[in-house]
Amino acid sequence: MFARDIMTSPVETIREDQNVRRAIDIVNASRIGAVPVVDDKGQLVGIVTEGDLLRRISSAGGRRPVPNTRDRNDALADYIKARSWRIKDVMTTPVVSALPTATITQIADLLLAHVIKHVPVVDAGRLVGMISRRDLMHAIMNEPSSLVALGDDAIRTAVKARLEAELAIGPASVQVSVQDGLASLHGDVETPLEREAARVAAESVPGVRGVHSDIQVALHLASRMKPPA
C-alpha cells in the first residue's frame, strides 16, 4: 500500500503572505491538523501545524521585552515567530514530505523519526495530498482483503513464513496451529526475547485475530549461548 492510496486529496492550502487567522479557519473547517503552505507556482514551501498555531495563540497574552544580550538575535527570531500574523513567519520549514510511491512503512518511519503528525505528499515539487497519523492507522486497520490470508490454513502458512523469514525460526523449533483466526505457538527457543519476538511476528500477520504463545525457553538451547567458563 502506497502514500497515494491513503492520502487525503485534494488538500486546501495557504499562501505564505496570508494571515494566521486564515490557517486557523482552514484547520477548523477541514479537521486536518496542518495546512500546507505553497508559493505562487503551487510549490510546497512550508507547513503550518496545530502546534505552530497554538504557540502563536498562547503567546498573545503576554508582552515581554526582548532582552538586549548576546542572545538577542535568537530572541528576536522567537519574537517574530511568536507574534507575527504572517504565515511565512509562523510556518515550519523545511518540510518533511513523501512521494506518492512511498510505502506505508516508509511513511510511519518518517512520522516517528521526525516526531510529526502530518506528511505532505509531493510529486515533482507540487502538493498532491496529505497523510496524517490517523490516515496511517486507518490504513493499517483496514488492509485490503487481497492482503489478508483467508482461512486458518492460509493464516498458518503465513505465520510460519513470517517466523522463518524475519526471525529464522523454522518449524523444527516452533510449531503453529490456527483455529478461527487465533494462532497458537508451541516449541522451544533460546531466549525470552526470541519467544516474545515470535509472538510479535505472529500478531503482525494480517488475518490473525490473536496469539496464544506456549513457547518455552529450553535450557539446553540457552546453554549454547553461554561462553565457556
Short mmCIF file of C-alpha atoms in Angstrom, two decimals:
data_model
loop_
_atom_site.label_atom_id
_atom_site.label_comp_id
_atom_site.label_asym_id
_atom_site.label_seq_id
_atom_site.Cartn_x
_atom_site.Cartn_y
_atom_site.Cartn_z
CA MET A 1 0.00 0.00 0.00
CA PHE A 2 1.38 3.37 -1.01
CA ALA A 3 1.02 7.01 0.01
CA ARG A 4 -1.20 7.70 -2.99
CA ASP A 5 -3.66 5.03 -1.76
CA ILE A 6 -4.28 6.54 1.68
CA MET A 7 -3.60 10.27 1.33
CA THR A 8 -6.26 12.94 1.69
CA SER A 9 -6.68 14.78 -1.61
CA PRO A 10 -7.29 17.49 -2.60
CA VAL A 11 -5.95 19.48 0.35
CA GLU A 12 -6.68 23.13 0.98
CA THR A 13 -3.50 25.20 1.04
CA ILE A 14 -2.48 28.66 2.12
CA ARG A 15 -0.08 31.25 0.71
CA GLU A 16 2.91 32.37 2.76
CA ASP A 17 1.79 36.01 2.66
CA GLN A 18 -1.63 35.22 4.15
CA ASN A 19 -2.77 35.63 7.75
CA VAL A 20 -2.55 33.12 10.57
CA ARG A 21 -6.27 33.57 11.18
CA ARG A 22 -6.90 32.07 7.74
CA ALA A 23 -4.89 28.98 8.70
CA ILE A 24 -6.96 28.61 11.86
CA ASP A 25 -10.14 28.77 9.79
CA ILE A 26 -8.84 26.05 7.45
CA VAL A 27 -7.84 23.75 10.33
CA ASN A 28 -11.24 24.17 11.99
CA ALA A 29 -13.16 23.59 8.77
CA SER A 30 -11.15 20.67 7.40
CA ARG A 31 -10.36 18.92 10.69
CA ILE A 32 -6.86 18.33 9.33
CA GLY A 33 -4.32 19.40 11.90
CA ALA A 34 -1.94 21.08 9.46
CA VAL A 35 -2.10 23.41 6.47
CA PRO A 36 0.44 23.15 3.62
CA VAL A 37 1.95 26.46 2.51
CA VAL A 38 2.58 26.99 -1.21
CA ASP A 39 4.11 29.75 -3.30
CA ASP A 40 2.53 31.42 -6.32
CA LYS A 41 3.63 28.48 -8.52
CA GLY A 42 1.99 25.89 -6.29
CA GLN A 43 5.30 24.63 -4.93
CA LEU A 44 5.32 23.45 -1.32
CA VAL A 45 7.41 25.84 0.80
CA GLY A 46 6.26 25.15 4.35
CA ILE A 47 3.58 23.79 6.65
CA VAL A 48 1.57 25.33 9.49
CA THR A 49 0.74 22.78 12.15
CA GLU A 50 -1.63 22.89 15.09
CA GLY A 51 1.44 23.26 17.29
CA ASP A 52 2.54 26.36 15.36
CA LEU A 53 -0.92 27.87 15.67
CA LEU A 54 -1.26 27.05 19.36
CA ARG A 55 2.10 28.63 20.12
CA ARG A 56 1.00 31.75 18.24
CA ILE A 57 -2.31 31.92 20.11
CA SER A 58 -0.80 31.26 23.54
CA SER A 59 1.79 34.00 23.07
CA ALA A 60 -0.86 36.66 22.52
CA GLY A 61 -1.44 37.12 26.24
CA GLY A 62 1.95 38.38 27.31
CA ARG A 63 4.32 41.11 26.16
CA ARG A 64 7.82 40.53 27.46
CA PRO A 65 10.53 42.84 26.12
CA VAL A 66 13.28 41.33 24.01
CA PRO A 67 16.49 41.31 26.08
CA ASN A 68 19.47 43.26 24.80
CA THR A 69 22.00 40.47 25.33
CA ARG A 70 24.29 38.27 23.28
CA ASP A 71 21.27 36.06 22.55
CA ARG A 72 19.28 38.98 21.18
CA ASN A 73 19.18 37.61 17.61
CA ASP A 74 17.70 34.32 18.76
CA ALA A 75 15.26 36.19 20.98
CA LEU A 76 14.21 38.42 18.07
CA ALA A 77 13.64 35.37 15.85
CA ASP A 78 11.48 33.83 18.59
CA TYR A 79 9.62 37.11 18.99
CA ILE A 80 8.79 37.25 15.26
CA LYS A 81 7.60 33.63 15.14
CA ALA A 82 5.51 34.07 18.27
CA ARG A 83 3.98 37.47 17.42
CA SER A 84 3.68 37.69 13.65
CA TRP A 85 0.37 37.16 11.92
CA ARG A 86 2.04 36.37 8.58
CA ILE A 87 2.14 32.70 7.61
CA LYS A 88 5.71 32.93 6.33
CA ASP A 89 6.91 33.91 9.80
CA VAL A 90 4.98 31.20 11.62
CA MET A 91 5.25 28.18 9.30
CA THR A 92 7.59 25.25 9.79
CA THR A 93 10.25 24.88 7.10
CA PRO A 94 11.85 22.90 5.54
CA VAL A 95 9.01 20.41 5.19
CA VAL A 96 9.34 16.67 5.65
CA SER A 97 7.44 15.22 2.67
CA ALA A 98 6.94 11.93 0.86
CA LEU A 99 6.50 10.74 -2.71
CA PRO A 100 3.20 9.21 -3.85
CA THR A 101 5.04 5.89 -4.20
CA ALA A 102 6.27 5.80 -0.59
CA THR A 103 5.04 2.74 1.30
CA ILE A 104 3.02 2.99 4.50
CA THR A 105 6.06 1.61 6.35
CA GLN A 106 8.20 4.45 5.00
CA ILE A 107 5.51 6.96 5.97
CA ALA A 108 5.39 5.56 9.51
CA ASP A 109 9.19 5.80 9.73
CA LEU A 110 9.04 9.48 8.70
CA LEU A 111 6.38 10.32 11.29
CA LEU A 112 8.32 8.62 14.07
CA ALA A 113 11.79 9.81 13.10
CA HIS A 114 10.77 13.47 12.87
CA VAL A 115 8.15 13.38 15.66
CA ILE A 116 5.49 14.87 13.37
CA LYS A 117 1.80 14.16 12.82
CA HIS A 118 1.38 15.03 9.12
CA VAL A 119 3.33 14.33 5.94
CA PRO A 120 2.57 16.24 2.73
CA VAL A 121 2.73 14.08 -0.41
CA VAL A 122 4.65 15.82 -3.18
CA ASP A 123 5.04 14.92 -6.84
CA ALA A 124 7.59 16.94 -8.86
CA GLY A 125 7.53 19.63 -6.18
CA ARG A 126 3.76 20.04 -6.26
CA LEU A 127 1.50 19.10 -3.38
CA VAL A 128 -0.85 16.24 -4.29
CA GLY A 129 -2.11 15.14 -0.88
CA MET A 130 -1.60 14.88 2.86
CA ILE A 131 -1.22 11.91 5.21
CA SER A 132 -1.85 12.11 8.95
CA ARG A 133 -1.17 9.61 11.70
CA ARG A 134 -4.89 8.91 11.71
CA ASP A 135 -4.83 8.09 7.98
CA LEU A 136 -1.97 5.67 8.60
CA MET A 137 -3.71 3.93 11.49
CA HIS A 138 -6.89 3.64 9.44
CA ALA A 139 -4.96 2.08 6.55
CA ILE A 140 -3.27 -0.46 8.79
CA MET A 141 -6.55 -1.47 10.43
CA ASN A 142 -8.38 -1.72 7.10
CA GLU A 143 -5.94 -3.53 4.84
CA PRO A 144 -7.44 -4.73 1.55
CA SER A 145 -8.76 -8.27 1.72
CA SER A 146 -6.32 -9.25 -1.03
CA LEU A 147 -3.51 -8.75 1.50
CA VAL A 148 -5.15 -10.81 4.24
CA ALA A 149 -4.65 -14.56 4.47
CA LEU A 150 -8.05 -16.25 4.10
CA GLY A 151 -8.85 -19.32 6.18
CA ASP A 152 -6.99 -20.97 9.03
CA ASP A 153 -4.69 -22.99 6.75
CA ALA A 154 -3.63 -19.86 4.84
CA ILE A 155 -3.04 -17.95 8.07
CA ARG A 156 -0.97 -20.81 9.48
CA THR A 157 1.18 -20.86 6.36
CA ALA A 158 1.62 -17.07 6.54
CA VAL A 159 2.65 -17.18 10.22
CA LYS A 160 5.18 -19.95 9.58
CA ALA A 161 6.61 -17.99 6.65
CA ARG A 162 6.86 -14.81 8.75
CA LEU A 163 8.67 -16.62 11.58
CA GLU A 164 11.19 -18.15 9.23
CA ALA A 165 11.75 -15.12 7.00
CA GLU A 166 12.08 -12.49 9.73
CA LEU A 167 13.41 -14.45 12.74
CA ALA A 168 14.98 -17.58 11.21
CA ILE A 169 12.67 -19.67 13.40
CA GLY A 170 11.70 -22.80 11.49
CA PRO A 171 9.00 -25.42 12.14
CA ALA A 172 11.54 -27.65 13.90
CA SER A 173 11.72 -25.03 16.68
CA VAL A 174 8.21 -23.58 16.76
CA GLN A 175 5.02 -25.22 15.55
CA VAL A 176 1.98 -23.19 14.55
CA SER A 177 -1.70 -24.05 14.70
CA VAL A 178 -4.63 -21.79 13.88
CA GLN A 179 -8.30 -22.08 14.74
CA ASP A 180 -10.85 -19.40 13.88
CA GLY A 181 -8.04 -16.93 13.26
CA LEU A 182 -6.41 -17.50 16.66
CA ALA A 183 -2.80 -18.64 16.33
CA SER A 184 -1.15 -20.93 18.86
CA LEU A 185 2.63 -21.24 19.03
CA HIS A 186 4.36 -24.25 20.57
CA GLY A 187 8.02 -25.23 20.78
CA ASP A 188 11.39 -24.20 22.15
CA VAL A 189 13.62 -21.16 21.57
CA GLU A 190 16.90 -19.98 23.04
CA THR A 191 15.93 -16.77 24.87
CA PRO A 192 12.90 -14.98 26.34
CA LEU A 193 13.40 -12.19 23.79
CA GLU A 194 13.21 -14.70 20.95
CA ARG A 195 9.98 -16.04 22.43
CA GLU A 196 8.48 -12.53 22.54
CA ALA A 197 9.68 -11.74 19.03
CA ALA A 198 7.93 -14.87 17.73
CA ARG A 199 4.68 -13.74 19.33
CA VAL A 200 5.01 -10.26 17.83
CA ALA A 201 5.76 -11.70 14.38
CA ALA A 202 2.66 -13.88 14.51
CA GLU A 203 0.49 -10.97 15.69
CA SER A 204 1.58 -8.87 12.72
CA VAL A 205 0.27 -11.31 10.12
CA PRO A 206 -2.93 -9.95 8.50
CA GLY A 207 -5.89 -12.16 9.40
CA VAL A 208 -4.58 -13.17 12.83
CA ARG A 209 -7.15 -12.28 15.50
CA GLY A 210 -4.97 -13.16 18.47
CA VAL A 211 -1.94 -15.20 19.54
CA HIS A 212 -1.51 -17.75 22.33
CA SER A 213 2.16 -18.49 22.93
CA ASP A 214 3.20 -21.69 24.68
CA ILE A 215 6.81 -21.36 23.55
CA GLN A 216 9.36 -22.44 26.15
CA VAL A 217 12.91 -21.25 26.67
CA ALA A 218 14.81 -24.53 26.53
CA LEU A 219 17.68 -24.77 28.98
CA HIS A 220 19.72 -26.99 26.69
CA LEU A 221 19.39 -24.40 23.92
CA ALA A 222 20.08 -21.42 26.17
CA SER A 223 23.26 -23.07 27.44
CA ARG A 224 24.67 -22.89 23.95
CA MET A 225 24.55 -19.11 24.19
CA LYS A 226 26.77 -19.00 27.31
CA PRO A 227 30.52 -18.58 26.79
CA PRO A 228 32.68 -21.39 28.21
CA ALA A 229 33.95 -20.86 31.75
#
